[in-house]
GROMACS .gro file of N, CA and C in nm:
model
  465
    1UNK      N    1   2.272  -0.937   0.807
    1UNK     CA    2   2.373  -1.016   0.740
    1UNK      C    3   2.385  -1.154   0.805
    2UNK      N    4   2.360  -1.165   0.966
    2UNK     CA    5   2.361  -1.329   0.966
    2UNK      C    6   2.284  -1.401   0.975
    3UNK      N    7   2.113  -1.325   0.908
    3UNK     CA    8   2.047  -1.411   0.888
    3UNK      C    9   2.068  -1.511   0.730
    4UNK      N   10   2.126  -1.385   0.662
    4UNK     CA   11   2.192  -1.485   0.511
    4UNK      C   12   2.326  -1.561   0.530
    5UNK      N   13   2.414  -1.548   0.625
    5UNK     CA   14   2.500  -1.600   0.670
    5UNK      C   15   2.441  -1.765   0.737
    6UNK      N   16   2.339  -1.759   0.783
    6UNK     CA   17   2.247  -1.868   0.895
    6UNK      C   18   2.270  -1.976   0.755
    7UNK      N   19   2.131  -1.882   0.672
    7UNK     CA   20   2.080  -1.921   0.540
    7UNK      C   21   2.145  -1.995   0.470
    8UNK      N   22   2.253  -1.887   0.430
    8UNK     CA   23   2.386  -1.972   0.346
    8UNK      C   24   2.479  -2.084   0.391
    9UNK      N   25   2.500  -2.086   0.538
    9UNK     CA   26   2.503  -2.227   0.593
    9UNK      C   27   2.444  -2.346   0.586
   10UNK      N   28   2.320  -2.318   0.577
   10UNK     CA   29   2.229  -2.416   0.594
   10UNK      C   30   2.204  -2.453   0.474
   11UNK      N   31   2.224  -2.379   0.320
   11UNK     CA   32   2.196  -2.406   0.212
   11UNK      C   33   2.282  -2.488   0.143
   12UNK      N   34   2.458  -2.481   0.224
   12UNK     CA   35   2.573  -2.579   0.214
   12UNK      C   36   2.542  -2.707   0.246
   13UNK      N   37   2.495  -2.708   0.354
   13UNK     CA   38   2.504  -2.843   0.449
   13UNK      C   39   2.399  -2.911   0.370
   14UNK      N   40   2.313  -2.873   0.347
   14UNK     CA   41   2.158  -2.924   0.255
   14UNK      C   42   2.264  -2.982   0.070
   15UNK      N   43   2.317  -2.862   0.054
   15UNK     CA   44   2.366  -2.905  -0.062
   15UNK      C   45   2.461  -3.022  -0.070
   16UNK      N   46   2.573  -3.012   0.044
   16UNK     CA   47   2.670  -3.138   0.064
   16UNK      C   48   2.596  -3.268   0.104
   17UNK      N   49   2.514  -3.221   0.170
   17UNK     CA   50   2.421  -3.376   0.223
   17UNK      C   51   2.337  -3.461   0.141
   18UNK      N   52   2.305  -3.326   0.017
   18UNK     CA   53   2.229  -3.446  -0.056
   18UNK      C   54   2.306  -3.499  -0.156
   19UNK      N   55   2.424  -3.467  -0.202
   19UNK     CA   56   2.490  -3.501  -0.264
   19UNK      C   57   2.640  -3.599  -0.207
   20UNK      N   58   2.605  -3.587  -0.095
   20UNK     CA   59   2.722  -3.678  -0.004
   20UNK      C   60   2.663  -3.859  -0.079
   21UNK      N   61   2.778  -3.939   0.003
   21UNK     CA   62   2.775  -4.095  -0.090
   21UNK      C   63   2.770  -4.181   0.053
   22UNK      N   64   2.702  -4.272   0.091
   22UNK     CA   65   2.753  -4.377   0.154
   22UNK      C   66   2.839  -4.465   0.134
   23UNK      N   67   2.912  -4.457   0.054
   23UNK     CA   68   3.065  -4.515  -0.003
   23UNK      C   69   3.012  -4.665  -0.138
   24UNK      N   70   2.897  -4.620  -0.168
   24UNK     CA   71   2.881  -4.683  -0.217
   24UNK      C   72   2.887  -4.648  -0.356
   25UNK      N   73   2.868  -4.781  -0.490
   25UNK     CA   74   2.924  -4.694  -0.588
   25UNK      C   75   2.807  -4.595  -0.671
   26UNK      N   76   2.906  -4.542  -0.763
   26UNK     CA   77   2.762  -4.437  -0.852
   26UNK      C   78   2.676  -4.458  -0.906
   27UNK      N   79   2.657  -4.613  -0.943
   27UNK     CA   80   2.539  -4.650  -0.998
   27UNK      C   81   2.394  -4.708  -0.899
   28UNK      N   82   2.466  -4.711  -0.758
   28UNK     CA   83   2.373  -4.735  -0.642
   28UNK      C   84   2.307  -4.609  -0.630
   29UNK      N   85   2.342  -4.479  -0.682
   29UNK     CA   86   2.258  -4.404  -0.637
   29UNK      C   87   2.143  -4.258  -0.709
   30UNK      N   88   2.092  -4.424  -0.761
   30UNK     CA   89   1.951  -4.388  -0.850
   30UNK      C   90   1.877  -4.278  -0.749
   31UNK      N   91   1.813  -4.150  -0.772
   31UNK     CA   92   1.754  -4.053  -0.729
   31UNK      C   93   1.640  -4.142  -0.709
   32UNK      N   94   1.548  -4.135  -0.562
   32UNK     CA   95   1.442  -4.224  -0.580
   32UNK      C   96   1.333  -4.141  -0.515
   33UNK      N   97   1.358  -4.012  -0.463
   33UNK     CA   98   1.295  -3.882  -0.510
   33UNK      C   99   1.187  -3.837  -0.605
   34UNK      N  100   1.192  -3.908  -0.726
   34UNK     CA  101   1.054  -3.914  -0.840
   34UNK      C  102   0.960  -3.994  -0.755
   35UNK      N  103   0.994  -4.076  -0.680
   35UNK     CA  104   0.899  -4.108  -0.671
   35UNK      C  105   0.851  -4.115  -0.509
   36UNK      N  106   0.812  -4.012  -0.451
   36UNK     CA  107   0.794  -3.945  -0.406
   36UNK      C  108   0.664  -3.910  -0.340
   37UNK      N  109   0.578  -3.932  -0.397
   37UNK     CA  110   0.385  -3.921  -0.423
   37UNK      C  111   0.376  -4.002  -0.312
   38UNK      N  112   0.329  -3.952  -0.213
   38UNK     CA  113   0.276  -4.020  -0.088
   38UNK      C  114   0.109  -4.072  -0.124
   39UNK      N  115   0.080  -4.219  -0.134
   39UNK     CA  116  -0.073  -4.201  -0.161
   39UNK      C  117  -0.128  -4.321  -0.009
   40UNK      N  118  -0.043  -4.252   0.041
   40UNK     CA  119  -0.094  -4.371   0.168
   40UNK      C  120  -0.114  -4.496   0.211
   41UNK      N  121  -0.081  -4.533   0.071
   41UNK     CA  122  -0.163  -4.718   0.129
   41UNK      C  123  -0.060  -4.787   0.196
   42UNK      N  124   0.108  -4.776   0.125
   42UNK     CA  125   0.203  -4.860   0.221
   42UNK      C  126   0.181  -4.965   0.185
   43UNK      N  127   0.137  -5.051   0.127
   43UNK     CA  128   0.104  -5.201   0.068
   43UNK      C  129   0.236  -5.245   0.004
   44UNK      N  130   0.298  -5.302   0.103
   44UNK     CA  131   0.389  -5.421  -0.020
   44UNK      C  132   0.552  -5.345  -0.019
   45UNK      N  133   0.552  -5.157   0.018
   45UNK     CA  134   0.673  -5.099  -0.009
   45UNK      C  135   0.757  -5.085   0.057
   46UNK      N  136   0.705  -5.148   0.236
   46UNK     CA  137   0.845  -5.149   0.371
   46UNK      C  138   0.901  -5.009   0.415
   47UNK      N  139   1.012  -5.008   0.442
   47UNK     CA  140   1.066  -4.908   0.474
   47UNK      C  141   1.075  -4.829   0.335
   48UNK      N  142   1.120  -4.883   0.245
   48UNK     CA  143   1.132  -4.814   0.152
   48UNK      C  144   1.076  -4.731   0.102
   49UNK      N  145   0.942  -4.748   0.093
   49UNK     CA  146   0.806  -4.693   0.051
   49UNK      C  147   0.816  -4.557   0.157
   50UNK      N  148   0.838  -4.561   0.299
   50UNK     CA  149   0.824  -4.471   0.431
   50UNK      C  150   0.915  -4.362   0.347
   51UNK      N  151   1.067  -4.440   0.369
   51UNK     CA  152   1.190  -4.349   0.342
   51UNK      C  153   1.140  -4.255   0.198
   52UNK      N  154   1.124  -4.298   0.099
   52UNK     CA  155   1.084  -4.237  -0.025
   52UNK      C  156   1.013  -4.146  -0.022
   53UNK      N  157   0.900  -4.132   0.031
   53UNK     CA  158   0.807  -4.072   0.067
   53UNK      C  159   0.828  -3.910   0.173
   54UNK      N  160   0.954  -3.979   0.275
   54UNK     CA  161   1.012  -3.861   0.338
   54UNK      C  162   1.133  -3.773   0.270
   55UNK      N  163   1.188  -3.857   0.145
   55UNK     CA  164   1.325  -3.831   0.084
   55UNK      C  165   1.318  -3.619   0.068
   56UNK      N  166   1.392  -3.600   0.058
   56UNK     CA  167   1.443  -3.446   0.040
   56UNK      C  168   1.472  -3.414   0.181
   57UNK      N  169   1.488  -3.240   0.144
   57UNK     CA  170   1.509  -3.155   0.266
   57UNK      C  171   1.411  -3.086   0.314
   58UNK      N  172   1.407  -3.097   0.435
   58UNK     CA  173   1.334  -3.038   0.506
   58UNK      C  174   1.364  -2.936   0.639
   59UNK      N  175   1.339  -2.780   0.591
   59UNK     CA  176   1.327  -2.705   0.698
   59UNK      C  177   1.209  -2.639   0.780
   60UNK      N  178   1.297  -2.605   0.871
   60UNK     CA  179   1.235  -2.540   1.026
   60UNK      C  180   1.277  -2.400   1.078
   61UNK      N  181   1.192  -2.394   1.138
   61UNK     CA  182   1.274  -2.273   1.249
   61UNK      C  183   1.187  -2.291   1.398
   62UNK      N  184   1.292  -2.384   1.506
   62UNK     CA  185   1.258  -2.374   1.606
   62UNK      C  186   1.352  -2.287   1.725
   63UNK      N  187   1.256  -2.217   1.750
   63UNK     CA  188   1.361  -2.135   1.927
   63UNK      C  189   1.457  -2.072   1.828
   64UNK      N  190   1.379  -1.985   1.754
   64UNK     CA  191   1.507  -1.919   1.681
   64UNK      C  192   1.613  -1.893   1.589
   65UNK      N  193   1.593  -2.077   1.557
   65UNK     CA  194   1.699  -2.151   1.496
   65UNK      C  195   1.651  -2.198   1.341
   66UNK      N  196   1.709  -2.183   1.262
   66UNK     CA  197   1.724  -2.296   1.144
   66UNK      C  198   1.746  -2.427   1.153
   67UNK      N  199   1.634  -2.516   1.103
   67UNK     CA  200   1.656  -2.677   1.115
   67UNK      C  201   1.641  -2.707   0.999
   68UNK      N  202   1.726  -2.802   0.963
   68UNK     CA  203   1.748  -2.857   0.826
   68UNK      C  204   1.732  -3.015   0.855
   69UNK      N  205   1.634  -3.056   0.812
   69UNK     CA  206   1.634  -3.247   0.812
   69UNK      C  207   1.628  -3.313   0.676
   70UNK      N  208   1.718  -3.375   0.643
   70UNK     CA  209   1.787  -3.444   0.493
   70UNK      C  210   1.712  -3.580   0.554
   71UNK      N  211   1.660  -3.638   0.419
   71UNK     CA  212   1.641  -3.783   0.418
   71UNK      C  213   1.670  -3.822   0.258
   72UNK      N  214   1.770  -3.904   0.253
   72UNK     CA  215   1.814  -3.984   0.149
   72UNK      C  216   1.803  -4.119   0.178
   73UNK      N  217   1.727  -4.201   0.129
   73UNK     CA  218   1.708  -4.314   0.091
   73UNK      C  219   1.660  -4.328   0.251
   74UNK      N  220   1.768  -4.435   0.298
   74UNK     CA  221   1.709  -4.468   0.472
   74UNK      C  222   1.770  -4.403   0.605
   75UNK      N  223   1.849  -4.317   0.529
   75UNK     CA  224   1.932  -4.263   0.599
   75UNK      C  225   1.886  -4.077   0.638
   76UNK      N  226   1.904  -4.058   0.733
   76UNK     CA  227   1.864  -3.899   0.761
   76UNK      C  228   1.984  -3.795   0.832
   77UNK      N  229   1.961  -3.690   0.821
   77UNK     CA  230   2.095  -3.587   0.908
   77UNK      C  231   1.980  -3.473   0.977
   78UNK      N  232   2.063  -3.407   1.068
   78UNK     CA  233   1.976  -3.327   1.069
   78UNK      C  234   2.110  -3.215   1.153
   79UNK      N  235   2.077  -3.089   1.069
   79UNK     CA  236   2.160  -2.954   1.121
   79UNK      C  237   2.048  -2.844   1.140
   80UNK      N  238   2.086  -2.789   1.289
   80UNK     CA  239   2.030  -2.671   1.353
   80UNK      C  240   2.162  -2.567   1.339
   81UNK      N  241   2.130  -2.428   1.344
   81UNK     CA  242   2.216  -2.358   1.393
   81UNK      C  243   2.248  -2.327   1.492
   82UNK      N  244   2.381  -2.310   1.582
   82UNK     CA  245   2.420  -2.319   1.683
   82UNK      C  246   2.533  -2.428   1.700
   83UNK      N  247   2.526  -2.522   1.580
   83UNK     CA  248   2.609  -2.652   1.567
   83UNK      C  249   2.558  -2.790   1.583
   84UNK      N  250   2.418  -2.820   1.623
   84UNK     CA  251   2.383  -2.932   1.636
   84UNK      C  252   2.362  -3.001   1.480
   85UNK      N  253   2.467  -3.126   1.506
   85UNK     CA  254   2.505  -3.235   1.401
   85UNK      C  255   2.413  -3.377   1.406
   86UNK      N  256   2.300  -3.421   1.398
   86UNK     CA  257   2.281  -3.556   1.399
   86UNK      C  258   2.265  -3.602   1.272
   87UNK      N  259   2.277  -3.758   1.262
   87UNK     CA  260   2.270  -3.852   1.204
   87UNK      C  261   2.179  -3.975   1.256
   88UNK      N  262   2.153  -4.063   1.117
   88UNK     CA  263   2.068  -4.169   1.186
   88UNK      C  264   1.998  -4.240   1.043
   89UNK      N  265   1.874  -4.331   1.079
   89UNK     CA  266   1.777  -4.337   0.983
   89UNK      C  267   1.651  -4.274   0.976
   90UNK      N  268   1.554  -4.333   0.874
   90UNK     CA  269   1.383  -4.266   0.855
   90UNK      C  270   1.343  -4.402   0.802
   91UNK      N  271   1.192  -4.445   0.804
   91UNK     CA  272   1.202  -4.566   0.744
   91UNK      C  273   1.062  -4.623   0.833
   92UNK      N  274   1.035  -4.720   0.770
   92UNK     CA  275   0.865  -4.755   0.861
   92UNK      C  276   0.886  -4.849   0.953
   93UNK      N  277   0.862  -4.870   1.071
   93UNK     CA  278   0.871  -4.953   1.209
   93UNK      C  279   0.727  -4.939   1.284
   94UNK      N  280   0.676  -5.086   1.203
   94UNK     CA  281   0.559  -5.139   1.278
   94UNK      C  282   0.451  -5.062   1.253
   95UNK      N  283   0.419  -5.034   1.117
   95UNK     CA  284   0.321  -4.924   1.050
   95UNK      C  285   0.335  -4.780   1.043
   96UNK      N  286   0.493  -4.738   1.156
   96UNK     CA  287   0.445  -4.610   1.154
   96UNK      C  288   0.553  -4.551   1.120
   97UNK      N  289   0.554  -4.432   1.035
   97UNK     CA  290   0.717  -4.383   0.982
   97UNK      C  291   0.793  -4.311   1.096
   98UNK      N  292   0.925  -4.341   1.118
   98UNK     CA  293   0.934  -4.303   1.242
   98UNK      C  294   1.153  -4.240   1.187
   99UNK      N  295   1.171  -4.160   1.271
   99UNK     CA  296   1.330  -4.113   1.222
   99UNK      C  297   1.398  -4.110   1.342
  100UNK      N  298   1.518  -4.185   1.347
  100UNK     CA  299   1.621  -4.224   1.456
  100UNK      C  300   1.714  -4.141   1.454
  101UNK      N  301   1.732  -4.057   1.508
  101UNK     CA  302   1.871  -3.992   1.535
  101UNK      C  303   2.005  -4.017   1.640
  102UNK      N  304   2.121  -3.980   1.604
  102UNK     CA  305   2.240  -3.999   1.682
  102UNK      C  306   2.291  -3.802   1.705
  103UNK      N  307   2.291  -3.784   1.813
  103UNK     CA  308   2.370  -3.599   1.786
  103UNK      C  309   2.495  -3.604   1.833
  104UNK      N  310   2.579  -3.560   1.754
  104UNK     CA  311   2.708  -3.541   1.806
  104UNK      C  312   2.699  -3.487   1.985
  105UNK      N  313   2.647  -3.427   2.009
  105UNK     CA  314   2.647  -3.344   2.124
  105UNK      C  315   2.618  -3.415   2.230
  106UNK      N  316   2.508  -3.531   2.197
  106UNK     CA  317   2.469  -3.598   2.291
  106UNK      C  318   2.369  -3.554   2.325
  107UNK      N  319   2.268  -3.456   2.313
  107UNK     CA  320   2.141  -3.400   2.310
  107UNK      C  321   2.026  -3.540   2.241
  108UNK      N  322   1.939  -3.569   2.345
  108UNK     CA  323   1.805  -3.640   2.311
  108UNK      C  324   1.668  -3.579   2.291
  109UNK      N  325   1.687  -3.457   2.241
  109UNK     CA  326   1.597  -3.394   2.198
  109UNK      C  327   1.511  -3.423   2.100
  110UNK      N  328   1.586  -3.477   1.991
  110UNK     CA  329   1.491  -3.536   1.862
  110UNK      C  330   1.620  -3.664   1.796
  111UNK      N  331   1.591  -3.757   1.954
  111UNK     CA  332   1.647  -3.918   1.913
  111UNK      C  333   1.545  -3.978   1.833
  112UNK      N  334   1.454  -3.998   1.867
  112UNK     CA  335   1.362  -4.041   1.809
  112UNK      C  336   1.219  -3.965   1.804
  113UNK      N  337   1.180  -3.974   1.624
  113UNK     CA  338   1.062  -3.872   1.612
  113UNK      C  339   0.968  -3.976   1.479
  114UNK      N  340   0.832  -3.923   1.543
  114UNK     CA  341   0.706  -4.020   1.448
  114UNK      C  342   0.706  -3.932   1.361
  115UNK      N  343   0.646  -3.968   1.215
  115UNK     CA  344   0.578  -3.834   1.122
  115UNK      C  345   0.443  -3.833   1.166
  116UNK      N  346   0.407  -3.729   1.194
  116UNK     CA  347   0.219  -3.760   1.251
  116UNK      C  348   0.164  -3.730   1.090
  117UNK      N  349   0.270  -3.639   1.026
  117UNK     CA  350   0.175  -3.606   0.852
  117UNK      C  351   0.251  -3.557   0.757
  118UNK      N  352   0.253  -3.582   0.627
  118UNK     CA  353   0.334  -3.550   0.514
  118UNK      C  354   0.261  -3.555   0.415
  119UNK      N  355   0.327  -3.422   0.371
  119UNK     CA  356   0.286  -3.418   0.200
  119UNK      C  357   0.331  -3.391   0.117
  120UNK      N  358   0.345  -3.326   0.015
  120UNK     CA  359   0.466  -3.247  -0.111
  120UNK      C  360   0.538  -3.173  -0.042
  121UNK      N  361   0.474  -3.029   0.031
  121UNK     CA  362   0.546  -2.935   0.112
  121UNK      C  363   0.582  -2.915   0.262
  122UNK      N  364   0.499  -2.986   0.341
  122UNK     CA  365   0.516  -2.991   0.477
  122UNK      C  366   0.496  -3.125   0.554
  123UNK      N  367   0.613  -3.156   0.625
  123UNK     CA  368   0.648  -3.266   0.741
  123UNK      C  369   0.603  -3.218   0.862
  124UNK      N  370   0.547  -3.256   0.958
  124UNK     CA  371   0.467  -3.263   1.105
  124UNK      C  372   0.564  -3.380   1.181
  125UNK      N  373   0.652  -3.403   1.240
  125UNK     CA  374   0.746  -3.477   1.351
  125UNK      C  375   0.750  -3.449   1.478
  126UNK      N  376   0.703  -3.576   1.506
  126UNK     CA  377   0.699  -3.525   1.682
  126UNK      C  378   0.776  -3.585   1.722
  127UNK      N  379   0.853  -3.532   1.809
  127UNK     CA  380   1.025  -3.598   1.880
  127UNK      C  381   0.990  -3.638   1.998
  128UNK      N  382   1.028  -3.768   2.064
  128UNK     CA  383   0.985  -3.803   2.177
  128UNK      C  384   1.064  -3.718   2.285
  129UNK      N  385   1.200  -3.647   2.290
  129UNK     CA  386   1.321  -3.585   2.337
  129UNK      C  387   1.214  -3.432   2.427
  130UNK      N  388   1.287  -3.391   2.469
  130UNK     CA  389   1.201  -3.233   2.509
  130UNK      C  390   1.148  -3.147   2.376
  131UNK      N  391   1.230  -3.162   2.219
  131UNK     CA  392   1.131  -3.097   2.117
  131UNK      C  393   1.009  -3.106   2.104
  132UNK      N  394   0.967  -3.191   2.108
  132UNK     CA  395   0.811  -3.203   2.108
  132UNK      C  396   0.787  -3.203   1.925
  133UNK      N  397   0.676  -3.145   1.896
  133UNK     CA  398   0.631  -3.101   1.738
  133UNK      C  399   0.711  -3.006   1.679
  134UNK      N  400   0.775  -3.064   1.580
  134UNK     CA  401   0.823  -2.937   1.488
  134UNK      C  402   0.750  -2.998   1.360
  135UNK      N  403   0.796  -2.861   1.264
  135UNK     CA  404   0.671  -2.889   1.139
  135UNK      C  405   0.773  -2.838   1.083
  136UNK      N  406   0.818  -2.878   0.914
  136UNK     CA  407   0.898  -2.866   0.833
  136UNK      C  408   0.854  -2.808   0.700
  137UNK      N  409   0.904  -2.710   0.588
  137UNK     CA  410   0.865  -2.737   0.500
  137UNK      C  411   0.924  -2.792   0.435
  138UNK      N  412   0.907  -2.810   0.326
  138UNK     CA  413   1.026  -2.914   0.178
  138UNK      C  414   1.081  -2.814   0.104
  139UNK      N  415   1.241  -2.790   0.085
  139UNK     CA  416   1.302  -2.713   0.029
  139UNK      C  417   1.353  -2.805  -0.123
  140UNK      N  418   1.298  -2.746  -0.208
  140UNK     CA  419   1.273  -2.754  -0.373
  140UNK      C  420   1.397  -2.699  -0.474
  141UNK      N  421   1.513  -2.796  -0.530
  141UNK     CA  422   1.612  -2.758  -0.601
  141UNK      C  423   1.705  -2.711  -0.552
  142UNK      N  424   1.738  -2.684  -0.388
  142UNK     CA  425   1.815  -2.657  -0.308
  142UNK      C  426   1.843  -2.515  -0.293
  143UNK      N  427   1.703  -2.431  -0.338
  143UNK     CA  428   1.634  -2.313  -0.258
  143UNK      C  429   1.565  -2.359  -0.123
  144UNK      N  430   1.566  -2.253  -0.054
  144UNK     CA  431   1.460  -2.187   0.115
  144UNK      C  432   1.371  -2.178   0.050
  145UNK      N  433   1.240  -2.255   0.107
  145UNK     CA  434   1.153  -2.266   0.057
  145UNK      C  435   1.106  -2.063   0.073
  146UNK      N  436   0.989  -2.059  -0.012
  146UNK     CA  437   0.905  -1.928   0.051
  146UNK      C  438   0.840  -1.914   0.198
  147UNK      N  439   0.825  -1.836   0.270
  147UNK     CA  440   0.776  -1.814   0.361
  147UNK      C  441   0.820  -1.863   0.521
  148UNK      N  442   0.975  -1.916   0.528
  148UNK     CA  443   1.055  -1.965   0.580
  148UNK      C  444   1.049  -1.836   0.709
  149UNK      N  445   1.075  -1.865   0.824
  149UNK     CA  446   1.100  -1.720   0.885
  149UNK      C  447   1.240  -1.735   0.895
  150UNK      N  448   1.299  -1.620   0.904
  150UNK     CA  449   1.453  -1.584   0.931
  150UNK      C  450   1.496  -1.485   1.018
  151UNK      N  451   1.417  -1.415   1.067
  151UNK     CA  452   1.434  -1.339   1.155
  151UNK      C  453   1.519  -1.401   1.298
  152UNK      N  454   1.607  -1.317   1.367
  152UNK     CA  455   1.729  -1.318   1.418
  152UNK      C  456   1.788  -1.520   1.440
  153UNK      N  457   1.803  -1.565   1.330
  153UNK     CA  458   1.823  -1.702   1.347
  153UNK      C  459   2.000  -1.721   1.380
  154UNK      N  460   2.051  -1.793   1.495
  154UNK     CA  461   2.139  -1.793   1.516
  154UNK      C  462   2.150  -1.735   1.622
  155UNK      N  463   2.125  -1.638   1.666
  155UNK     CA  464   2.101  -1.515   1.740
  155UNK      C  465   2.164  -1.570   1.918
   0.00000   0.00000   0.00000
């Protein structure tokens, strides 16, 4: 039961986050999600092109845990279970897509992380912090993706 308890947490926070507002109004926030199609070249699209490219949710399971990493537009969150809260951006710096975090906790574990690779279903981020590599998949319509592990998460 608290691995669907983990689950169902994490399926909130994913759901409130992508639907949360930067106070900006409703017509600022064109879904930019379609477009999406990573084809590598980066020519001409800035951060924007980076951020787009990383946009949705993305989970994990490191040490046990459920990781959830949201990227909307330039902006990113990221919830583990156990309570870790960060915030921050995603976005391209100096050719390379790279995601800034702030954690409530004060943990520099994944302040700052490169994408080493992305595609439709799976993110590769390496955190400069003690995380090291975590690998994500892309959670689709605000289902767990398939093949997610869940075993004793939270634990």
């Amino acid at each position: 039961m608290r691995v669907v308890a983990a689950a169902a947490t994490l399926a909130g926070a994913l759901a409130l986050t992508a639907c949360s507002s930067d106070g900006g109004s409703d017509g600022d926030a064109a879904p930019s999600g379609s477009a999406s199609a990573d084809t590598g070249g980066g020519t001409g699209g800035g951060s924007a092109s980076a951020a787009g490219a990383l946009e949705g949710s993305w989970l994990a399971t490191t040490d046990g845990k459920a990781v959830a990493l949201v990227v909307t537009g330039k902006q990113a969150g990221l919830f583990a279970t156990g309570g870790t809260v960060c915030s921050g951006t995603a976005g391209e710096e100096d050719g390379m897509r790279m995601i800034r975090l702030k954690c409530t906790d004060g943990s520099k574990d994944r302040a700052t992380g490169m994408v080493e690779s992305l595609d439709k279903t799976s993110l590769k981020v390496t955190w400069e912090g003690g995380m090291g590599a975590e690998t994500y998949t892309k959670a689709e319509g605000g289902k767990l993706p398939t093949g997610l592990p869940t075993a004793n998460l939270g634990s």
